[in-house]
PDB file of C-alpha atoms in Angstrom:
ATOM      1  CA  UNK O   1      17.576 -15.070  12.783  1.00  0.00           C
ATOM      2  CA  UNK O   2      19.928 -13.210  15.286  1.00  0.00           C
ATOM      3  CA  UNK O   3      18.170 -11.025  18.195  1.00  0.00           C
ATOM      4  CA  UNK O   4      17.863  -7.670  17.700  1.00  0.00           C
ATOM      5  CA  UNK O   5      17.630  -5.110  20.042  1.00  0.00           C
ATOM      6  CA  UNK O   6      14.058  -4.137  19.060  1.00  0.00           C
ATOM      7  CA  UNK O   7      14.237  -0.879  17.223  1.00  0.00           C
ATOM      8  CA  UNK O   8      10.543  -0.887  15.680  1.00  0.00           C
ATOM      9  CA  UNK O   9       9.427  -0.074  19.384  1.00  0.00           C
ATOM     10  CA  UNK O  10      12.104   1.912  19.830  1.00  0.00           C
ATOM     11  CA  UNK O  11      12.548   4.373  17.098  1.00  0.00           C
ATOM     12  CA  UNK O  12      10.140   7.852  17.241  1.00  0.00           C
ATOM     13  CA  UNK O  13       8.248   7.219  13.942  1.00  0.00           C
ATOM     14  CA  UNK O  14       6.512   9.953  12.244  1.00  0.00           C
ATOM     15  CA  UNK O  15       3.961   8.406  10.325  1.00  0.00           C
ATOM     16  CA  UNK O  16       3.812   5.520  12.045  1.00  0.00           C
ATOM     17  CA  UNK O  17       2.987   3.748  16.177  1.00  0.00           C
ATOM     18  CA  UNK O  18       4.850   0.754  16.718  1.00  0.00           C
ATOM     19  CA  UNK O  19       3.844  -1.078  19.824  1.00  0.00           C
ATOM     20  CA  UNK O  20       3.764  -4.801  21.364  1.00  0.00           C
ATOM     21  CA  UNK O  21       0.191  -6.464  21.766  1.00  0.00           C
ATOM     22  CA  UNK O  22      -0.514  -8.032  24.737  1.00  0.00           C
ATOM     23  CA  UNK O  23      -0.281 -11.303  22.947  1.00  0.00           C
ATOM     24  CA  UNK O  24       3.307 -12.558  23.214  1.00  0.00           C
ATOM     25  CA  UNK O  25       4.787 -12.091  19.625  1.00  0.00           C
ATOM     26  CA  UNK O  26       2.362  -9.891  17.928  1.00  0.00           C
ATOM     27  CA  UNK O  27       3.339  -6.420  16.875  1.00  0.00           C
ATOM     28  CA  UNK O  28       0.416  -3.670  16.447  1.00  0.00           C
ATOM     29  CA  UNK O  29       1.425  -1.271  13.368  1.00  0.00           C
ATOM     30  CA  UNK O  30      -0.656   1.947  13.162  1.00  0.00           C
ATOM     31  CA  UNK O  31      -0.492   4.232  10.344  1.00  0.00           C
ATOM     32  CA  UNK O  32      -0.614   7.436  12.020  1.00  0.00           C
ATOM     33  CA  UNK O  33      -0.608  10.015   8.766  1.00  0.00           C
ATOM     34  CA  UNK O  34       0.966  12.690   9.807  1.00  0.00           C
ATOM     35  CA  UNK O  35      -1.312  13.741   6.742  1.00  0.00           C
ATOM     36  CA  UNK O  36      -5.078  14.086   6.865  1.00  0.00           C
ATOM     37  CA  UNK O  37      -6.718  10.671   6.519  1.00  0.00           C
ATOM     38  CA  UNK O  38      -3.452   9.216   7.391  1.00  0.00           C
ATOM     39  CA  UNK O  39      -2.290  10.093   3.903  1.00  0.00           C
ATOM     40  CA  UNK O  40       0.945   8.694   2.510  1.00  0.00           C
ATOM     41  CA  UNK O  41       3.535  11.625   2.168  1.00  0.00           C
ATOM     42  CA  UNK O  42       7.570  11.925   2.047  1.00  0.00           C
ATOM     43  CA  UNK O  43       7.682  10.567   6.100  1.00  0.00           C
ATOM     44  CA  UNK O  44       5.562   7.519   5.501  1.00  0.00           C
ATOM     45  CA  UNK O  45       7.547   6.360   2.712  1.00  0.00           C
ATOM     46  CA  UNK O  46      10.682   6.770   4.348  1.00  0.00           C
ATOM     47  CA  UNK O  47       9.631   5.123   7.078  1.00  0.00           C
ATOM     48  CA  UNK O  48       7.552   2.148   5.570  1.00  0.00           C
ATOM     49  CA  UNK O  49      10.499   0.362   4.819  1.00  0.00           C
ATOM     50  CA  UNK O  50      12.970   0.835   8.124  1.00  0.00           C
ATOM     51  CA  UNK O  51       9.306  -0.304  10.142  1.00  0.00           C
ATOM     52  CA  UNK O  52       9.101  -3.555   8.539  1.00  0.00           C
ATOM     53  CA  UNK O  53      12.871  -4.136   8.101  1.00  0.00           C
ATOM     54  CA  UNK O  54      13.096  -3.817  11.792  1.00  0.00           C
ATOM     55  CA  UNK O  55      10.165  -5.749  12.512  1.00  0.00           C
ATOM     56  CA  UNK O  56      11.645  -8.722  10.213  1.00  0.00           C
ATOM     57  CA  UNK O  57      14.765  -8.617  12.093  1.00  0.00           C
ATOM     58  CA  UNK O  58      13.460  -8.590  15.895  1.00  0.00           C
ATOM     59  CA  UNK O  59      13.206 -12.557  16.908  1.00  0.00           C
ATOM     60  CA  UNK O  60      10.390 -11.325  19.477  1.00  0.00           C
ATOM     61  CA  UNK O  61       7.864 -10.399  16.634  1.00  0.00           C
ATOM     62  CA  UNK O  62       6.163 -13.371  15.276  1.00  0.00           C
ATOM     63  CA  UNK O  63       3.250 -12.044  13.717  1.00  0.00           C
ATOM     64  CA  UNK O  64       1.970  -8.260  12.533  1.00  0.00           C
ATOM     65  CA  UNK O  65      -1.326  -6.556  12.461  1.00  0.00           C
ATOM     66  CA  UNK O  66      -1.407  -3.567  10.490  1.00  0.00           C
ATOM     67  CA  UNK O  67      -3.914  -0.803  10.923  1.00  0.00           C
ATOM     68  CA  UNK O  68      -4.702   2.857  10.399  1.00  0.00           C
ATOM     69  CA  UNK O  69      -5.617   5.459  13.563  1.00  0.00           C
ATOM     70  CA  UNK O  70      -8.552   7.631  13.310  1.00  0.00           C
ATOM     71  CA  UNK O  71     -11.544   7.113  11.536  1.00  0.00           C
ATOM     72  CA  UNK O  72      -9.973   5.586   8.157  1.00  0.00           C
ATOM     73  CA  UNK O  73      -7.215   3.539   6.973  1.00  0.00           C
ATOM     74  CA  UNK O  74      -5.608   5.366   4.415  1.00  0.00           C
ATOM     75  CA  UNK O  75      -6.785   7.999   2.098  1.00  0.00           C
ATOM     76  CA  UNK O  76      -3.752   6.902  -0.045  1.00  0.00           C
ATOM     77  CA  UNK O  77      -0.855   8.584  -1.857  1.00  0.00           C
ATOM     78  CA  UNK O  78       0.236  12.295  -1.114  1.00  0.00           C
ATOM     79  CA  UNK O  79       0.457  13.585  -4.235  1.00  0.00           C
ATOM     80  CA  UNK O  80       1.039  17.098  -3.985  1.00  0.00           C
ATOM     81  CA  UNK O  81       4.056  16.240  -1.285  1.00  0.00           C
ATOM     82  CA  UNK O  82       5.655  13.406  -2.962  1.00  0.00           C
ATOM     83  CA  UNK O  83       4.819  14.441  -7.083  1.00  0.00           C
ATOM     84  CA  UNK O  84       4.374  17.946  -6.702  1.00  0.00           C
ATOM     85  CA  UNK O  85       8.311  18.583  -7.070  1.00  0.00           C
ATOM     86  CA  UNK O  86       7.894  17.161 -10.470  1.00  0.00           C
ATOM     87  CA  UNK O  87       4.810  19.079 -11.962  1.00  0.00           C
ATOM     88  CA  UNK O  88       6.980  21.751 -12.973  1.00  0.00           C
ATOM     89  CA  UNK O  89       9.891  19.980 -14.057  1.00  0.00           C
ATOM     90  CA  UNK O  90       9.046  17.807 -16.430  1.00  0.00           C
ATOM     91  CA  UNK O  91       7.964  20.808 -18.853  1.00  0.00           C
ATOM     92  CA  UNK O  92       5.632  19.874 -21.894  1.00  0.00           C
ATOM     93  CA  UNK O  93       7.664  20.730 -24.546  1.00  0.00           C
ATOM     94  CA  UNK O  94      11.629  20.626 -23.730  1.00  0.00           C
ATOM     95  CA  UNK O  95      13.602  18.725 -25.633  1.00  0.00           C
ATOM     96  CA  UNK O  96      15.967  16.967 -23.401  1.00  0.00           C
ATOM     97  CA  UNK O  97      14.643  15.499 -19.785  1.00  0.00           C
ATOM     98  CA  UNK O  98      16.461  12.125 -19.618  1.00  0.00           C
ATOM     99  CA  UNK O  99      18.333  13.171 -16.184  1.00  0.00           C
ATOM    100  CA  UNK O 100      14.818  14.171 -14.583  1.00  0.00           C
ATOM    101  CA  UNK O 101      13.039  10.857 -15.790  1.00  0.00           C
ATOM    102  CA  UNK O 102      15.807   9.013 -14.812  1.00  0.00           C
ATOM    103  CA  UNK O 103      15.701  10.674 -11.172  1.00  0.00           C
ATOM    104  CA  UNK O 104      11.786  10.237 -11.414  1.00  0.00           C
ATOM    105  CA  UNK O 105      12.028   6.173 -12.003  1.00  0.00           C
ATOM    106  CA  UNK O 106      14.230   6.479  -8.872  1.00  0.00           C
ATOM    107  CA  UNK O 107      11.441   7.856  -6.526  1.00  0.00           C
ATOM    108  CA  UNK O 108       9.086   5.051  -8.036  1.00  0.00           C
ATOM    109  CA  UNK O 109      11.452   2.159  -7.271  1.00  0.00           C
ATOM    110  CA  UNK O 110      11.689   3.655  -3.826  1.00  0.00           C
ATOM    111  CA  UNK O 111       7.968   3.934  -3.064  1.00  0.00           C
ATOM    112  CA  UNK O 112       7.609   0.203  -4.557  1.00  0.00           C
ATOM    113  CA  UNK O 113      10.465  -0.866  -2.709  1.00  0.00           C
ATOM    114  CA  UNK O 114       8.473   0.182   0.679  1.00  0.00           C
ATOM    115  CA  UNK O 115       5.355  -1.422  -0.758  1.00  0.00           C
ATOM    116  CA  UNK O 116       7.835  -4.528  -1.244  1.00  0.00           C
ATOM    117  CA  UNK O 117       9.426  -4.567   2.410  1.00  0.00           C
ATOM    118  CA  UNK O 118       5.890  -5.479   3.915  1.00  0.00           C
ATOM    119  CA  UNK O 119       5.821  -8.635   1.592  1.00  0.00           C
ATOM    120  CA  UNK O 120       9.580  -9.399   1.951  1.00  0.00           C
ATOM    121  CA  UNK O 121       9.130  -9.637   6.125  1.00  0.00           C
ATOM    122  CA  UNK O 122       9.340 -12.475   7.164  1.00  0.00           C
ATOM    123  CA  UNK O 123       6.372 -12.331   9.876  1.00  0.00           C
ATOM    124  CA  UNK O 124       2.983 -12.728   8.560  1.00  0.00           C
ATOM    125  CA  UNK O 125       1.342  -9.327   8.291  1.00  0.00           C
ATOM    126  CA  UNK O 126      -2.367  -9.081   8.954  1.00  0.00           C
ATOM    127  CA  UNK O 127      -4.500  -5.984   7.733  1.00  0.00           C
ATOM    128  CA  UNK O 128      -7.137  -4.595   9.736  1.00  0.00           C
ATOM    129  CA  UNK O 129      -8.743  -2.495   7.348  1.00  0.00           C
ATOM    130  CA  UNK O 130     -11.420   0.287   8.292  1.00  0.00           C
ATOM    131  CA  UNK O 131     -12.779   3.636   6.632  1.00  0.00           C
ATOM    132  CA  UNK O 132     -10.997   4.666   3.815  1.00  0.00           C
ATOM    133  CA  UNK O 133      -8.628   1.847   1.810  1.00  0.00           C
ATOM    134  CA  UNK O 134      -7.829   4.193  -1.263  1.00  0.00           C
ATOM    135  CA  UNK O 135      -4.963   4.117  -3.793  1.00  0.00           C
ATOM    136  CA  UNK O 136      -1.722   3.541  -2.131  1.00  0.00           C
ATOM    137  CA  UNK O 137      -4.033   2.027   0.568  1.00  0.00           C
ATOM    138  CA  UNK O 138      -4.788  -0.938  -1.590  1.00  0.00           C
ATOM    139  CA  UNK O 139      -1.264  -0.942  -2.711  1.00  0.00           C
ATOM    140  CA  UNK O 140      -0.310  -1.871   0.648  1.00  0.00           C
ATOM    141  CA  UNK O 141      -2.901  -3.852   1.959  1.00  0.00           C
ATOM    142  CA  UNK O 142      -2.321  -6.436  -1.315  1.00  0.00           C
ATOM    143  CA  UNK O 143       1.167  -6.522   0.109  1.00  0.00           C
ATOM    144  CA  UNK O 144      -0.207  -7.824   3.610  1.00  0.00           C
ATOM    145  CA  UNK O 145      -0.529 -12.006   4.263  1.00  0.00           C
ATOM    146  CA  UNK O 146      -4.105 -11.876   5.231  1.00  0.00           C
ATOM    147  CA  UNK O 147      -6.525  -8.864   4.947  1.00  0.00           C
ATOM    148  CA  UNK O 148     -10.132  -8.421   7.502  1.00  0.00           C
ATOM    149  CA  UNK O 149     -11.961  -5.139   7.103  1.00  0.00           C
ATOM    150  CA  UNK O 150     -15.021  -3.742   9.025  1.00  0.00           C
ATOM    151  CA  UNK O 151     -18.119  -2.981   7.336  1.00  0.00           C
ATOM    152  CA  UNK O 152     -17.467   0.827   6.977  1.00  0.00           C
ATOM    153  CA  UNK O 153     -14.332   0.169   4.869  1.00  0.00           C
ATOM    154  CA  UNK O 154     -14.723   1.407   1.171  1.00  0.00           C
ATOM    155  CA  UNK O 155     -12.285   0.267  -1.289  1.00  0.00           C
ATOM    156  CA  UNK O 156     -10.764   2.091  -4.064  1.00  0.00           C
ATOM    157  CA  UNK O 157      -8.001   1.559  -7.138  1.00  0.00           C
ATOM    158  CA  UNK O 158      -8.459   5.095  -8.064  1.00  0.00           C
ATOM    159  CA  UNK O 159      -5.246   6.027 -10.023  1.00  0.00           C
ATOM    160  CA  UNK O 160      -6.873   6.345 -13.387  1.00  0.00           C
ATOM    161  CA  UNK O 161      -9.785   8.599 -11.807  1.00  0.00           C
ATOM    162  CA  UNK O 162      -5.817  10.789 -11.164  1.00  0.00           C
ATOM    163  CA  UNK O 163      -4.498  10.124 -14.389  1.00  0.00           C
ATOM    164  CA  UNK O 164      -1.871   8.005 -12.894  1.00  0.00           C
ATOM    165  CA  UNK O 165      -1.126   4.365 -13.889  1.00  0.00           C
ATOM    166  CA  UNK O 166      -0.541   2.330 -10.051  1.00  0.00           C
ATOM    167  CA  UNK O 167       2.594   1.992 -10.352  1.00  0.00           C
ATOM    168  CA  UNK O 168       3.261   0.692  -5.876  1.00  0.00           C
ATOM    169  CA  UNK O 169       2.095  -3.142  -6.465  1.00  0.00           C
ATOM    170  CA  UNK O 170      -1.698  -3.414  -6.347  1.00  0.00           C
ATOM    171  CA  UNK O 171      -1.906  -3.978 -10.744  1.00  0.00           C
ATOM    172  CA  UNK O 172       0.556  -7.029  -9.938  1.00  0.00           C
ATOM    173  CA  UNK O 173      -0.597  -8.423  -6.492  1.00  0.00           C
ATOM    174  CA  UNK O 174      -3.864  -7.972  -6.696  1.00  0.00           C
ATOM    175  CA  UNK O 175      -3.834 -10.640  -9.532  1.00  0.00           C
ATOM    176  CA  UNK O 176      -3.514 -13.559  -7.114  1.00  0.00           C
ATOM    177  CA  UNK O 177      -5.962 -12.021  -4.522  1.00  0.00           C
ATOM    178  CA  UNK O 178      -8.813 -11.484  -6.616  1.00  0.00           C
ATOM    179  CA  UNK O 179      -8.617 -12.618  -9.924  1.00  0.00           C
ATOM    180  CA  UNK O 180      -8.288 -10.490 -13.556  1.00  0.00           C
ATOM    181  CA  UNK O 181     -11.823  -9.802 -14.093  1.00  0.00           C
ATOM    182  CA  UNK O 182     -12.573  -8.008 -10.332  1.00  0.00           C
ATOM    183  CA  UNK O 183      -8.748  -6.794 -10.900  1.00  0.00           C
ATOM    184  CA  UNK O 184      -9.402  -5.142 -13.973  1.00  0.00           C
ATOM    185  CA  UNK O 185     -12.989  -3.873 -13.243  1.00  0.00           C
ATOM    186  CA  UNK O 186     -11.621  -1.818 -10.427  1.00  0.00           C
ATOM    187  CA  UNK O 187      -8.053  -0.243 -11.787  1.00  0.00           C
ATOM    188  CA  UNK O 188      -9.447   0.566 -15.330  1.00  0.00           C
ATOM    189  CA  UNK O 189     -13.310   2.136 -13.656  1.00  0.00           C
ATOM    190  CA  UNK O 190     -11.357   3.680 -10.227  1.00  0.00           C
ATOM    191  CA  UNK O 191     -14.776   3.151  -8.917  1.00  0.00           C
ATOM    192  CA  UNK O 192     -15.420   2.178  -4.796  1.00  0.00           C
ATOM    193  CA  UNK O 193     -16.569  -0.454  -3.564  1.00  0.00           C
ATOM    194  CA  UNK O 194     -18.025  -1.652  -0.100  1.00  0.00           C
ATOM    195  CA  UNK O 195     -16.452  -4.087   2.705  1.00  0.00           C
ATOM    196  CA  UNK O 196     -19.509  -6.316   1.116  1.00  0.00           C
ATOM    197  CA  UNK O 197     -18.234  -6.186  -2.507  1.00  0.00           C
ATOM    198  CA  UNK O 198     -14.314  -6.819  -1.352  1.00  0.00           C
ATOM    199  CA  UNK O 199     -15.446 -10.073   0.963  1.00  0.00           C
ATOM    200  CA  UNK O 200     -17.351 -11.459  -2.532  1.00  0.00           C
ATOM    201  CA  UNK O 201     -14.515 -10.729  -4.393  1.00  0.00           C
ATOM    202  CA  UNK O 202     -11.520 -12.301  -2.504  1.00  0.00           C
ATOM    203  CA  UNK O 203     -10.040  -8.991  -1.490  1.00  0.00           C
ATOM    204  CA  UNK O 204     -11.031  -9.395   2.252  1.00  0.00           C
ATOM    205  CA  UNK O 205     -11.261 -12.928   4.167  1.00  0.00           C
ATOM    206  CA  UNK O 206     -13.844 -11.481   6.628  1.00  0.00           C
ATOM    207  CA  UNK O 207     -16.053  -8.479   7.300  1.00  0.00           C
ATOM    208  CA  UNK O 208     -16.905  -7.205  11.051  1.00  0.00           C
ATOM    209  CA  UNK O 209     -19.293  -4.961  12.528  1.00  0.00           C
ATOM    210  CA  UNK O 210     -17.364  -3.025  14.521  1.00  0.00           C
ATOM    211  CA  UNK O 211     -13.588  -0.994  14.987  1.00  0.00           C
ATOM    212  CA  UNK O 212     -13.144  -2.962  18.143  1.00  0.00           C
ATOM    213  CA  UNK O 213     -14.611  -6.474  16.526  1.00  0.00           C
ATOM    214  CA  UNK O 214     -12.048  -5.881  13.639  1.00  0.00           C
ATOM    215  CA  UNK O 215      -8.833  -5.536  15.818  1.00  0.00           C
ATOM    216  CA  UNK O 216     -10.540  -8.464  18.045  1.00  0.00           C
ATOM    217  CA  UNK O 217     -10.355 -10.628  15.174  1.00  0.00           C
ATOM    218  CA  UNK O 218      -6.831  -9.169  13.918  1.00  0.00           C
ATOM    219  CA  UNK O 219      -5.239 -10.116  17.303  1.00  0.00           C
ATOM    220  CA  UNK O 220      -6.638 -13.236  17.560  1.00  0.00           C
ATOM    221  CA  UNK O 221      -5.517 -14.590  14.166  1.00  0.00           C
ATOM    222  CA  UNK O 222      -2.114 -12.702  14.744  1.00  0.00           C
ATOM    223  CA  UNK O 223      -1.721 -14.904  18.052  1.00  0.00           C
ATOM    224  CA  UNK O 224      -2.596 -18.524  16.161  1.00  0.00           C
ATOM    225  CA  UNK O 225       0.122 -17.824  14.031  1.00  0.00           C
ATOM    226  CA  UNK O 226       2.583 -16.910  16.386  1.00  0.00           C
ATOM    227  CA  UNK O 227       1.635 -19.788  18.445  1.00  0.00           C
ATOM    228  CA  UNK O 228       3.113 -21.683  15.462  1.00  0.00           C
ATOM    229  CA  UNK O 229       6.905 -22.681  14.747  1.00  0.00           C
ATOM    230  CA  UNK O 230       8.262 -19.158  13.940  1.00  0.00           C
ATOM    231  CA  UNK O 231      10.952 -21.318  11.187  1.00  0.00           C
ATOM    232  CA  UNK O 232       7.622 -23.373   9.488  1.00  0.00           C
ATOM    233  CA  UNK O 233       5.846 -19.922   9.364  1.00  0.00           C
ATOM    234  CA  UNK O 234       8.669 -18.180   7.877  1.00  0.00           C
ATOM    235  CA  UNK O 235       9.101 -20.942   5.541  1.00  0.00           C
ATOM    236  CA  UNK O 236       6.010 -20.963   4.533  1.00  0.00           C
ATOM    237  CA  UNK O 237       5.378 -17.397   3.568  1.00  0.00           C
ATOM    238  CA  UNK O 238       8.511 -17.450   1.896  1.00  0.00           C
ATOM    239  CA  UNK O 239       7.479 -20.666   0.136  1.00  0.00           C
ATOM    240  CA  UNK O 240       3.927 -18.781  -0.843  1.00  0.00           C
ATOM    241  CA  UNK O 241       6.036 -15.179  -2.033  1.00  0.00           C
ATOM    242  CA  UNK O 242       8.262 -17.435  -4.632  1.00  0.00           C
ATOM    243  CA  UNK O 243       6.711 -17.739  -7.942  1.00  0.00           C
ATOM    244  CA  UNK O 244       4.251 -14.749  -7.116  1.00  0.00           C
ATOM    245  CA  UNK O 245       7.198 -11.450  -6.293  1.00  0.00           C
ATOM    246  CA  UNK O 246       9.036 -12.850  -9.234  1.00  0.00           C
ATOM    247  CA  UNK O 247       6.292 -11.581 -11.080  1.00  0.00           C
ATOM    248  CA  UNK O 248       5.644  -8.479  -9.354  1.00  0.00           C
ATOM    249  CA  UNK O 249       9.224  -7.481  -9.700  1.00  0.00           C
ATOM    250  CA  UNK O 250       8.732  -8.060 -13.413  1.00  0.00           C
ATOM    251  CA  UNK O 251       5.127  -5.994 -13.764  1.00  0.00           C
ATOM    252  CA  UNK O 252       7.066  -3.031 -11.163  1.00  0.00           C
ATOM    253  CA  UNK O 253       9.807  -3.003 -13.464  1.00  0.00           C
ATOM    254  CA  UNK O 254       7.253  -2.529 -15.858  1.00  0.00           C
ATOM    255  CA  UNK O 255       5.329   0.211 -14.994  1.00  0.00           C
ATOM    256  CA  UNK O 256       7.961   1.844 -13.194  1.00  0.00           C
ATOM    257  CA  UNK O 257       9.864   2.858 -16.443  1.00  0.00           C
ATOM    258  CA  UNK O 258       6.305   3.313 -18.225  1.00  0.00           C
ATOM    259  CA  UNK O 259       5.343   6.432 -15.550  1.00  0.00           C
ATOM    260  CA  UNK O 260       9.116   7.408 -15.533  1.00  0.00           C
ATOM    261  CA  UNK O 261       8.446   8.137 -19.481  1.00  0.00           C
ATOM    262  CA  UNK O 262       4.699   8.918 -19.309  1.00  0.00           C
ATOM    263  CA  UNK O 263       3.698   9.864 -16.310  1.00  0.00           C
ATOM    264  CA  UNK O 264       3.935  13.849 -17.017  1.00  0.00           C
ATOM    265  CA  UNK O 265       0.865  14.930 -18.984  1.00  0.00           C
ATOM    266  CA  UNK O 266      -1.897  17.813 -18.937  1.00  0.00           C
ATOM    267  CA  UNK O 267      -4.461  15.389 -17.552  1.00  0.00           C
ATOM    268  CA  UNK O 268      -2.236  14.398 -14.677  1.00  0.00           C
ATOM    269  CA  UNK O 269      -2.249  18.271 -14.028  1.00  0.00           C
ATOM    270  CA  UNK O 270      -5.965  18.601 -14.520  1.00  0.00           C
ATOM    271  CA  UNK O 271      -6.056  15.631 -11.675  1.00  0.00           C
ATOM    272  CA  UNK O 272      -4.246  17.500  -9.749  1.00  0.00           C
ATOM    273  CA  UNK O 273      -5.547  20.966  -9.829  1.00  0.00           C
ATOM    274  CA  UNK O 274      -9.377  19.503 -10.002  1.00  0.00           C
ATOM    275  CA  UNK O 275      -8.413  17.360  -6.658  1.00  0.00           C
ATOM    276  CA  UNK O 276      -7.518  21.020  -5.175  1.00  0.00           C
ATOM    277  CA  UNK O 277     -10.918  22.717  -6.373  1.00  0.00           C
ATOM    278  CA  UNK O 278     -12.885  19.421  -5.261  1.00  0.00           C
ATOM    279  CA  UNK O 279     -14.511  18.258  -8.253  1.00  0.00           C
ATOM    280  CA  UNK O 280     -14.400  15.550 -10.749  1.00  0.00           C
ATOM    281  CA  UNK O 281     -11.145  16.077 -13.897  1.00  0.00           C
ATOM    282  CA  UNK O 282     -12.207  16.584 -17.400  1.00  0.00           C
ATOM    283  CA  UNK O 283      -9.692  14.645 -19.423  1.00  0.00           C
ATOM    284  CA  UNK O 284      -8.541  14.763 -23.099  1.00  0.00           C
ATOM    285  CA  UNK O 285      -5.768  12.163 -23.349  1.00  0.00           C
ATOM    286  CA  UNK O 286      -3.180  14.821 -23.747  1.00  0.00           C
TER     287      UNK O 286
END
């Protein structure tokens, strides 16, 4: 691992705060929106990536705790931002739309490919999980080492609720975190559940009563691994990631070509336009 000059701190993220803890070796990451509900648009996902390459690359950073600002986590995915583009161009109907699937599977590989860089780092990444965890949330948090929430966190896989299959690594990951029965439950009901349900589950390690308890707890773990041989850690995630991203790759693969083809559908507009009057879709499978 060569040194680096340290760009994570450096660089004037948008949807993002970079800074060092006062732990030697720990590395604070706050998700800082710039959306409502520090919602993942175009910046984030732009961003997600370079932030956790950098972070991989900086010999200083032994360990990351990853957090959202505000009063929630993350409300999730962006869609009007990062699908909108593609409501009207994939018309119901035409008869030729290879080029604009083919440029749609592109965006998809790119948002999993962020999703990806925060389990390809090298440094153990911790999430401190609060408020909100929805959608893309989870997506990223099941990409994280180790996950702690507080007790006002609230949990949701709520693509199908959208008419969207998860297609950002949370259908794959989640596998090995909680098991296929609490896996399936949530991604095929899009229902939420409390800090309480994801500790009995396996999605959380530990539950805390407080913001400030949370981070506490965050640091502190953060700091006993960096304490540790930075090699042996790195080793050892990367002995832990083996067998288990080979799969993921496989199920992203997957479902990445399976939106890129279905993705585009009157319900998935219904979603959309029912998420801008505020109230529930009324789906017919078409």
């Amino acid at each position: 691992m060569g040194n680096t000059s340290g760009t994570a701190f450096t660089q004037p993220w948008t949807a993002f705060t970079v800074e060092q803890a006062p732990t030697p070796g720990v590395a604070v990451v706050h998700l800082t929106g710039p959306g409502r509900g520090n919602m993942m648009g175009l910046a984030f996902w732009a961003e997600l990536p370079q932030v956790f390459a950098a972070l991989d690359a900086d010999d200083s950073v032994r360990a990351v705790v990853l957090a959202g600002v505000g009063s929630t986590f993350s409300t999730g995915l962006d869609v009007q931002e990062v699908l909108g583009g593609w409501l009207g161009r994939l018309v119901s109907g035409a008869t030729a739309q290879a080029a604009q699937r083919t440029e749609l599977l592109g965006v998809i590989r790119s948002l999993q490919d962020g999703v990806t860089a925060v389990a390809r780092c090298r440094k153990p990444v911790i999430a401190a999980i609060h408020g909100w965890c929805i959608g893309g949330g989870v997506d990223l948090i099941s990409a994280a080492d180790v996950r702690l929430a507080c007790e006002d966190a609230t949990f949701s896989v709520r693509e199908t609720r959208l008419a969207i299959v998860a297609d950002v690594g949370s259908l794959q990951r989640l596998r090995g975190i909680i098991g296929e029965g609490a896996l399936r439950e949530l991604a095929l009901t899009g229902k939420d559940i409390t800090a309480a349900r994801a500790e009995k589950i396996g999605l959380v390690n530990d539950v805390y009563p407080d913001h400030e308890t949370l981070m506490a707890a965050a640091l502190e773990m953060a700091a006993e691994i960096a304490a540790n041989s930075p090699l042996a850690v790195a080793g050892t995630k990367a002995v832990l990631n083996e067998d288990r991203e080979e799969n993921v790759a496989r199920g992203l693969r997957h479902v990445a070509l399976w939106n890129a083809a279905f993705l585009h559908s009157e319900d998935l507009l219904e979603a959309v336009a029912a998420l801008g009057e505020r109230r529930p879709g009324v789906f017919h499978g078409k």
